[in-house]
Each structure stands twice: as C-alpha cells, then as structure tokens.
Tab-separated table of C-alpha atoms in Angstrom:
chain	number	residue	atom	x	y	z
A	1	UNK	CA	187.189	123.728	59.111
A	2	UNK	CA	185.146	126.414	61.606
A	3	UNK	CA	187.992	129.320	63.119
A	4	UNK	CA	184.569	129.577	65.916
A	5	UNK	CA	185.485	129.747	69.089
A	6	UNK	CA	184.747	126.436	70.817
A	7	UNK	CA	185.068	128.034	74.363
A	8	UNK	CA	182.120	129.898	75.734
A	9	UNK	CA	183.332	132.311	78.423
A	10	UNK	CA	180.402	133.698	80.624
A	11	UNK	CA	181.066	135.366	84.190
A	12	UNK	CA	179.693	136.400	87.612
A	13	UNK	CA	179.630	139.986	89.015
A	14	UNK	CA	179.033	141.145	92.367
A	15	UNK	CA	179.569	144.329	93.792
A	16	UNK	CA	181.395	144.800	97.293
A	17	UNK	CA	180.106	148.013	98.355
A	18	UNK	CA	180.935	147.274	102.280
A	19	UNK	CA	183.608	146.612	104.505
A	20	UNK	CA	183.775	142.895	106.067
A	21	UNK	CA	180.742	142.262	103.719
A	22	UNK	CA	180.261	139.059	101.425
A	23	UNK	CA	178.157	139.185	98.763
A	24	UNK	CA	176.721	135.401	96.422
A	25	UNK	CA	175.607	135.117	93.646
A	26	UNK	CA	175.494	132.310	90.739
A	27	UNK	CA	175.615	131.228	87.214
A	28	UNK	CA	173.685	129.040	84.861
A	29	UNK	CA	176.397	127.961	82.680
A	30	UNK	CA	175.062	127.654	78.830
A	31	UNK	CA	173.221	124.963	78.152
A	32	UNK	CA	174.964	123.418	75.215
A	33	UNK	CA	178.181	123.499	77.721
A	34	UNK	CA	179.766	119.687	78.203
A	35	UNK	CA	182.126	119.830	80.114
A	36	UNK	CA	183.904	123.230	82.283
A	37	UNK	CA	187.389	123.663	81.817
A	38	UNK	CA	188.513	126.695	84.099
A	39	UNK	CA	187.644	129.574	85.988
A	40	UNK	CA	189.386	133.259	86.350
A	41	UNK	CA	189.035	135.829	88.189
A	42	UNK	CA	188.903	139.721	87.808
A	43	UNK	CA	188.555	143.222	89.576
A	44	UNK	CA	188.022	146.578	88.379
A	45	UNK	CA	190.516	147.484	91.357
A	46	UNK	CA	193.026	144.423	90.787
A	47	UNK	CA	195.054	145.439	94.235
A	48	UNK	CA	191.638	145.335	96.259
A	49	UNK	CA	190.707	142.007	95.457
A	50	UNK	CA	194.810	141.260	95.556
A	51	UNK	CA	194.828	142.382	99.330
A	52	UNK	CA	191.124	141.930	100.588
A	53	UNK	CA	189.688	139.436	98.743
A	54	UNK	CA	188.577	135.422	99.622
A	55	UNK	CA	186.127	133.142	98.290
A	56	UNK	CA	184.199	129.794	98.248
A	57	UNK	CA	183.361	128.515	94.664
A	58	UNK	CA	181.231	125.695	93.814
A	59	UNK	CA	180.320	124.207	90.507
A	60	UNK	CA	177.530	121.618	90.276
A	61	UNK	CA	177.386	122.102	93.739
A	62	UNK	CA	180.654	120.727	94.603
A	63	UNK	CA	182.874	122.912	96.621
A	64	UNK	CA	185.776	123.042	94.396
A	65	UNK	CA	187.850	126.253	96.039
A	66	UNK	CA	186.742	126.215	99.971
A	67	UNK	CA	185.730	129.050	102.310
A	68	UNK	CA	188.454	130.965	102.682
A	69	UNK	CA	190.524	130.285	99.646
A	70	UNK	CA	191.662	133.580	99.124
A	71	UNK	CA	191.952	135.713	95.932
A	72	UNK	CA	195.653	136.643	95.211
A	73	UNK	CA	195.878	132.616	94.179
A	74	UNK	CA	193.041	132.634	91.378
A	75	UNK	CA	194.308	136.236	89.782
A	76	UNK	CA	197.149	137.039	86.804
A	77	UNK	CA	198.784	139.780	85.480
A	78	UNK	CA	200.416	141.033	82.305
A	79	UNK	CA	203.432	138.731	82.888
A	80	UNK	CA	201.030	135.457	82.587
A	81	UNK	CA	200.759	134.877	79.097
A	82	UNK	CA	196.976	135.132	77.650
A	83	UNK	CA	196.600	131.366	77.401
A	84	UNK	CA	197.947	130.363	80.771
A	85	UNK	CA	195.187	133.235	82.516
A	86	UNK	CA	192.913	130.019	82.902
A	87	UNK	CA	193.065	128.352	86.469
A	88	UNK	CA	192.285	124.782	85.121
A	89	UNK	CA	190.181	122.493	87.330
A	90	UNK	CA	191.089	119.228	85.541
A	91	UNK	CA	189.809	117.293	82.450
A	92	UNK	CA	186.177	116.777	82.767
A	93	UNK	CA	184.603	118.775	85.419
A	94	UNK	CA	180.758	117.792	84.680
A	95	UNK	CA	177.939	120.653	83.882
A	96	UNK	CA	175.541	118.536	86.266
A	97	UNK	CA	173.149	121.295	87.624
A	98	UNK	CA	174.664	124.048	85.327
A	99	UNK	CA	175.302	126.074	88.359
A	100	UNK	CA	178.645	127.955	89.253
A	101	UNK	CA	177.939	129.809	92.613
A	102	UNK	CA	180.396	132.175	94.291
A	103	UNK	CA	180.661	133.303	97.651
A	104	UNK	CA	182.766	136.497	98.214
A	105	UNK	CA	184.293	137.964	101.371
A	106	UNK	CA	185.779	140.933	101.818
A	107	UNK	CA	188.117	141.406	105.172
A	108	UNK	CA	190.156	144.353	106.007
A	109	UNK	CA	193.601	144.712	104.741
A	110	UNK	CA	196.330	147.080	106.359
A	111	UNK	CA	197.386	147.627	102.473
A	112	UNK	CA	194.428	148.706	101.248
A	113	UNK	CA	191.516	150.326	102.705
A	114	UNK	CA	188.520	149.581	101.471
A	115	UNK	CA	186.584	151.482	98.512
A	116	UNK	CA	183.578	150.046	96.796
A	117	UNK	CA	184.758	147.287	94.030
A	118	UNK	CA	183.415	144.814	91.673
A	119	UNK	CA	184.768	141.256	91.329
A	120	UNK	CA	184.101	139.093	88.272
A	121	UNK	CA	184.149	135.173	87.926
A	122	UNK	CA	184.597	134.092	84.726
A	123	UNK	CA	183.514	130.582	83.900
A	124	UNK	CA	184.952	128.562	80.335
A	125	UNK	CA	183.303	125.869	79.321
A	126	UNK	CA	183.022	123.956	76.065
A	127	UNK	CA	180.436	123.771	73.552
A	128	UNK	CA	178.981	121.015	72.169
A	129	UNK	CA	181.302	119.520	69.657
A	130	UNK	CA	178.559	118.800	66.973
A	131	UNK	CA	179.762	115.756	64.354
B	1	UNK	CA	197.436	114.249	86.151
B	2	UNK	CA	194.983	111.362	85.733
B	3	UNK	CA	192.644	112.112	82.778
B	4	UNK	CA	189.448	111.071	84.313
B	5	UNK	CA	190.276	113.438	87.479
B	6	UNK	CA	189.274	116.654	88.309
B	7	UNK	CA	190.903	118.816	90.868
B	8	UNK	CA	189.935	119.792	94.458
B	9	UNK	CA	191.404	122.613	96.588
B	10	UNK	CA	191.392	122.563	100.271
B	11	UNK	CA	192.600	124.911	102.883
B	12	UNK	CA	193.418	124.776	107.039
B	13	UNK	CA	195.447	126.767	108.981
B	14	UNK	CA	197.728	126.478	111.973
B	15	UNK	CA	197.796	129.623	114.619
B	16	UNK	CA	201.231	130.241	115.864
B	17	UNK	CA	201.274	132.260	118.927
B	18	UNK	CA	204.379	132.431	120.359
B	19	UNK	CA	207.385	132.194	119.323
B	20	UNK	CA	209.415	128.683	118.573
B	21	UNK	CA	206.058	126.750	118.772
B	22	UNK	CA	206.239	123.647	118.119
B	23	UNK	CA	202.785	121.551	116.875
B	24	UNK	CA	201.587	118.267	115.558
B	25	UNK	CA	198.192	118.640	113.402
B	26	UNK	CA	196.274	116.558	110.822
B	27	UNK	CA	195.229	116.973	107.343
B	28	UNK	CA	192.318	115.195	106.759
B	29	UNK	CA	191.286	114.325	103.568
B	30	UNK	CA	188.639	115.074	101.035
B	31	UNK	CA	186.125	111.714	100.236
B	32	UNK	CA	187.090	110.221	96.725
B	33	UNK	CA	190.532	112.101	96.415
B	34	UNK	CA	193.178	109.645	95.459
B	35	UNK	CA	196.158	112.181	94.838
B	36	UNK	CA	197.425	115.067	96.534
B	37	UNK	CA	199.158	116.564	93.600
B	38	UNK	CA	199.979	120.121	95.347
B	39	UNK	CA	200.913	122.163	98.437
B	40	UNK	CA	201.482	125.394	98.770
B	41	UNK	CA	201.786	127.445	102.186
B	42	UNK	CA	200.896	131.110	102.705
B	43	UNK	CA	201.945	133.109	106.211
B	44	UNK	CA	199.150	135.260	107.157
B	45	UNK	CA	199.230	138.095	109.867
B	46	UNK	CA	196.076	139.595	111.389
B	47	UNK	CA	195.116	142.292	109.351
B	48	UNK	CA	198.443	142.680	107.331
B	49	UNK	CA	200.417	143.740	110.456
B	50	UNK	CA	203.698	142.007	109.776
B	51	UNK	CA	206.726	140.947	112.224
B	52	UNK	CA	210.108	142.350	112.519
B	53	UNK	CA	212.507	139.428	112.479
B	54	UNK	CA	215.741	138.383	110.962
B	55	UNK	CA	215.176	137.294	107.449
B	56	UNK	CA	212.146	135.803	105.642
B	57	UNK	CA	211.530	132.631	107.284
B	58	UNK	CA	208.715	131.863	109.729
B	59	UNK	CA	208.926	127.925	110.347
B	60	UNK	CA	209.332	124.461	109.106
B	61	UNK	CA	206.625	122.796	107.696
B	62	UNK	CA	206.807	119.029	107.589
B	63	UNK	CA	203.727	116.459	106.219
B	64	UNK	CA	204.227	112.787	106.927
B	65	UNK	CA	202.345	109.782	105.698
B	66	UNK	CA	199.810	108.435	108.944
B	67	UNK	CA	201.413	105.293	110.704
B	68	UNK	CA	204.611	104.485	108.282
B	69	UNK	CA	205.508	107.881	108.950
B	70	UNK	CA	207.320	108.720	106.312
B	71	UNK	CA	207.730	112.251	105.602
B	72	UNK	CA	206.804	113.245	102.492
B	73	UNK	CA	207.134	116.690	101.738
B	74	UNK	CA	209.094	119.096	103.894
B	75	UNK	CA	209.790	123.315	103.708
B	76	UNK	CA	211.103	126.095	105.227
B	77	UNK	CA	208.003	128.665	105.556
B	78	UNK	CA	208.986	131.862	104.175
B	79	UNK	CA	207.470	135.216	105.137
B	80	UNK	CA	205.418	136.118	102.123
B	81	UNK	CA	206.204	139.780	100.360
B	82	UNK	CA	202.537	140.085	100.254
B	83	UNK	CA	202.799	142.750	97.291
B	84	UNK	CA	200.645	143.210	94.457
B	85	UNK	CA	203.042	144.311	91.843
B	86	UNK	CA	205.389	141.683	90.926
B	87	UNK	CA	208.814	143.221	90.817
B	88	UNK	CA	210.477	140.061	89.389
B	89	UNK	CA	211.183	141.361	86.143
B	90	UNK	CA	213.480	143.970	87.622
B	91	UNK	CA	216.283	141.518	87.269
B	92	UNK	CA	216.577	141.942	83.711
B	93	UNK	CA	219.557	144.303	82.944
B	94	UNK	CA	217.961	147.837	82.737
B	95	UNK	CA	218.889	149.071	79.725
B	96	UNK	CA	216.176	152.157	79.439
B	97	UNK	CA	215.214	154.738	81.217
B	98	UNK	CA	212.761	152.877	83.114
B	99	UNK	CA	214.914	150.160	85.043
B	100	UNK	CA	212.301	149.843	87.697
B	101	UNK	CA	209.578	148.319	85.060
B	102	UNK	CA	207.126	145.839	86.931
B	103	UNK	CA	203.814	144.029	86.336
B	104	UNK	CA	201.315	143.269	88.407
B	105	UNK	CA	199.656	140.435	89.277
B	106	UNK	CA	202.045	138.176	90.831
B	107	UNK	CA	200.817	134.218	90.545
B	108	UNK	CA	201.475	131.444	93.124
B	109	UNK	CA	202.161	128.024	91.861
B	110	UNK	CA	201.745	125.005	94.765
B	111	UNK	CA	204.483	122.674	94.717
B	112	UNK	CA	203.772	119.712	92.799
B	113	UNK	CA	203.397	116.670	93.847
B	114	UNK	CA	201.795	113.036	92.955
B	115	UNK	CA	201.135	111.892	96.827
B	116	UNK	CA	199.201	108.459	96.580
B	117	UNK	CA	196.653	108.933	99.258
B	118	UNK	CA	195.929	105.253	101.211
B	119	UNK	CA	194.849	106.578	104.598
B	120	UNK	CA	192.292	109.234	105.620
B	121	UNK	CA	194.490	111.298	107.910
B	122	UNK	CA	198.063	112.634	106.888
B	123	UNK	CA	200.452	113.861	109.743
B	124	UNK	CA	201.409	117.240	109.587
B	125	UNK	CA	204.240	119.120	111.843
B	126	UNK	CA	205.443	123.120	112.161
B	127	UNK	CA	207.983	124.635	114.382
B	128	UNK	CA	208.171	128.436	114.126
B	129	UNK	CA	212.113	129.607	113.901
B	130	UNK	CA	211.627	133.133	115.266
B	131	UNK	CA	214.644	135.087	114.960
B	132	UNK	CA	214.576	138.842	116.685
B	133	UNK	CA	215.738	141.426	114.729
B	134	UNK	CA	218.033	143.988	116.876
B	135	UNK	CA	217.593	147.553	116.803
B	136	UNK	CA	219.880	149.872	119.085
B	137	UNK	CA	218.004	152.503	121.428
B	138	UNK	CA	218.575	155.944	120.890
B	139	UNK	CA	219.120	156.553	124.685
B	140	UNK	CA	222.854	155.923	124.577
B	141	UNK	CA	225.759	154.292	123.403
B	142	UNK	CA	225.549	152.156	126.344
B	143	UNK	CA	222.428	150.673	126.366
B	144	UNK	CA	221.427	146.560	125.031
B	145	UNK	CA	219.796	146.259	121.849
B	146	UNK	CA	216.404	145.817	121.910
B	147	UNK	CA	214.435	143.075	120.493
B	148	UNK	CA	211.854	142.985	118.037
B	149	UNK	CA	208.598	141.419	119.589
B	150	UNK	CA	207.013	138.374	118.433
B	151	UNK	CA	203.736	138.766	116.702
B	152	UNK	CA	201.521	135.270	116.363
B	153	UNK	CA	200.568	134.452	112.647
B	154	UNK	CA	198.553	131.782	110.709
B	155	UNK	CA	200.136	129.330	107.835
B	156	UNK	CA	197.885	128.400	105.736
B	157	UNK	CA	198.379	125.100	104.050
B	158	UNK	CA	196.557	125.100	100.862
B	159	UNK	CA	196.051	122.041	99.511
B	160	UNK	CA	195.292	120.480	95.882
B	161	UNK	CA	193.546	117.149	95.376
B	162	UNK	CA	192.806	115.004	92.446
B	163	UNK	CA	189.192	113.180	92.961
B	164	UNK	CA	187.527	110.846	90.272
B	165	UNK	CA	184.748	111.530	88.519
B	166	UNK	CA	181.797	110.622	89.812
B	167	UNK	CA	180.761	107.887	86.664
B	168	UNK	CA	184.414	107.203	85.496
C-alpha cells in the first residue's frame, strides 16, 4: 500500500499592490489531475483579505464563485480543523481545459486601510489513480 | 448532495435605503441547477460605516416558490459583527491567565437546504425592521432623546446550487 499523497495541491498568487485595484491571473492544473476537489484561500495579511477582499473564480471556464463573492466566506482559521480548511465544490468537478482563473478585487474597507498584500488560491485536485 | 453534482455559488443583492422598506425581488436561477442546497445572507454597509440601531437585526428575509407560493425558507437578517478574530471560544470557562483567548478566521456556513428547483424564477421578499437607538443630548435634562439616523445598506443573498455534470 503507497502512504503518497494522492492530492496534488498547486496555487495562484497575485499581488495587490493598489487600492480599488483587481489583479487575474490563472492556473494550469497538473496534467495527470482527474477530477478537482476544492479550493482555499490564503493571505500573507489574513485581516486584509478578511475586510477588503472579493473575487470571481472559474474552473474549466465555468464561473463557479461569481463577481463579487467576497473573501471572508472562502477563508479559515486555527479553529477549523486541518481537514475541514478545504471549501469543497462537489464530487466530480471536471479538469476540462485545466484552467483555474481568479479574478481579485480589492475595495476599501473602514477596518483596514489598505497596505500592499498577496492573496493565494490554492487548487486540490486528484491524481491519477493508476491500477 | 447528489453524487454526480457539483456545486454553484451565486450572489445578488437588495439596496435598502430607507428605513422599513419593504420589496419584492427575484432570484433567478442558474441553467442546469436542479437544487438549491444553501442560503446564506450577509448585511453590507458602504465602506464598513455601520448603523446605530437597537439590536442586531436589519430585516426579514423571506424566499417563496414562483406561482404556488409557498414560502420556503424564511430569516430574520442580523447585523453581521463583521470582525476578523472570532471571539467564540471566549465562552469556555477561563481558567488561565488568558481568559480573552481567540482565533481568527471566523467561517460562515449557508443554511442548508435541499430546495427542488421546477421553475426558473423564485420569489424573494425583505422588509427592513429599523429600530432607532436613543441617545440623550447633553444640552439638558429637559431635552427629547435623539434618534439614531438611518443609514441604507445592501443584503446580500448568497446562494449555493447543485448543477449536473455536464456527461452524467
């Protein structure tokens, strides 16, 4: 029996260096990925992205969190236990394309001005179950 | 949750601008979705400047099914905390020196559901329950309390859908 991981875990990272700005960019998930099982999401300054943050993500370029769809309900904290940090997006979300593709706005926030951040996707998928 | 489904999350909001409104709206929903399986509604001021008002609830949300009407889910809208640490924890007996422990990272959880969806429109309904909170004026004993002002908001209704896959 193989302990290796099954789950590949690869990520996103933009930088917000702006006020008001939004900042893309995408993924080619790995290509002996079938299926995606879940997304999370990370900042180096957690409260920033808490307060600030909102984003559109699509995977196989179906919108599957909309414009809008704002941070604070994709993030965790210590009290979330390890396995659980994993927003699910159902049983068999296809590969298709391969492509994960975020689009990240920042808007101001009377709780937290703005200093320059970074904001991570992370994308699980699983690997090929080989017979 | 159906195993061949994946999930879908939607989001529209509904601008309240004065007090007590009252409004009808529709949720329209996503192509191939069969399920809503969760709601969950957020109360947003403009740039994080909050109301003053009597407790923590903005409104009553209510979403009906189209034509039978049949309401299917109903809430009171509660004024979110909005903070980043989440102080839940602090009702555990202290029994340190640090009774004021807290995490961070609060996480929302929508209300589940399994709402069969037959119709391409659902019915939606809020009515804002403003209550003024009263503070006395300093200028004398004599004077009325004072108010707190209304200040319009957003809901926002997120929404979570279960759609098939696209072969199953």
């Amino acid at each position: 029996m193989s302990h290796r991981s099954k789950i590949i875990k690869e990520w996103i990272e933009v930088k917000v260096t702006s006020a008001n700005s939004s900042v893309k960019a995408d993924l080619t998930v790995d290509k002996h990925a079938v299926r995606i099982l879940g997304i999370s999401l990370t900042s180096d300054f957690d409260d920033r992205l808490y307060y600030r943050g909102s984003q559109k993500i699509s995977i196989n370029g179906k919108e599957i969190f909309p414009e809008g769809y704002e941070s604070k309900l994709l993030m965790q904290g210590l009290n979330v236990p390890v396995n659980e940090r994993i927003i699910q997006l159902g049983e068999e979300v296809e590969v298709g394309n391969r492509k994960a593709e975020l689009d990240f706005k920042d808007s101001d926030h009377i709780n937290a001005p703005f200093i320059a951040y970074r904001v991570r996707l992370y994308v699980y998928s699983l690997l090929t179950e080989k017979p | 949750m159906n195993p061949k489904a994946n999930y879908l999350y939607r989001k529209s909001a509904l601008v309240v601008n004065r007090a007590y409104q009252k409004q009808l709206f529709q949720i329209h929903h996503p192509e191939d979705t069969f399920v809503l399986s969760g709601i969950l509604p957020l109360v947003r001021f403009a740039n994080g400047k909050e109301s003053t008002r009597l407790g923590t609830q903005m409104g009553v949300l209510k979403i009906a099914i189209a034509e039978s009407g049949d309401v299917a889910y109903t809430t009171t809208v509660e004024k979110d905390p909005n903070v980043f640490t989440d102080r839940s924890e602090v009702f555990i007996p202290p029994y340190n020196a640090f009774p004021s422990f807290s995490f961070s990272g609060k996480r929302y959880t929508y209300f589940e559901t399994q709402l069969l969806i037959t119709q391409a429109i659902a019915e939606g309904y809020y009515e804002d329950t403003f209550q003024p909170s009263l503070t006395l004026p300093d200028t004398g004993a004599e004077a009325a309390p004072v108010p707190s002002p209304f200040v319009p908001y957003q809901v926002h209704l997120y929404l979570r859908y279960e759609h098939y896959k696209p072969n199953a």
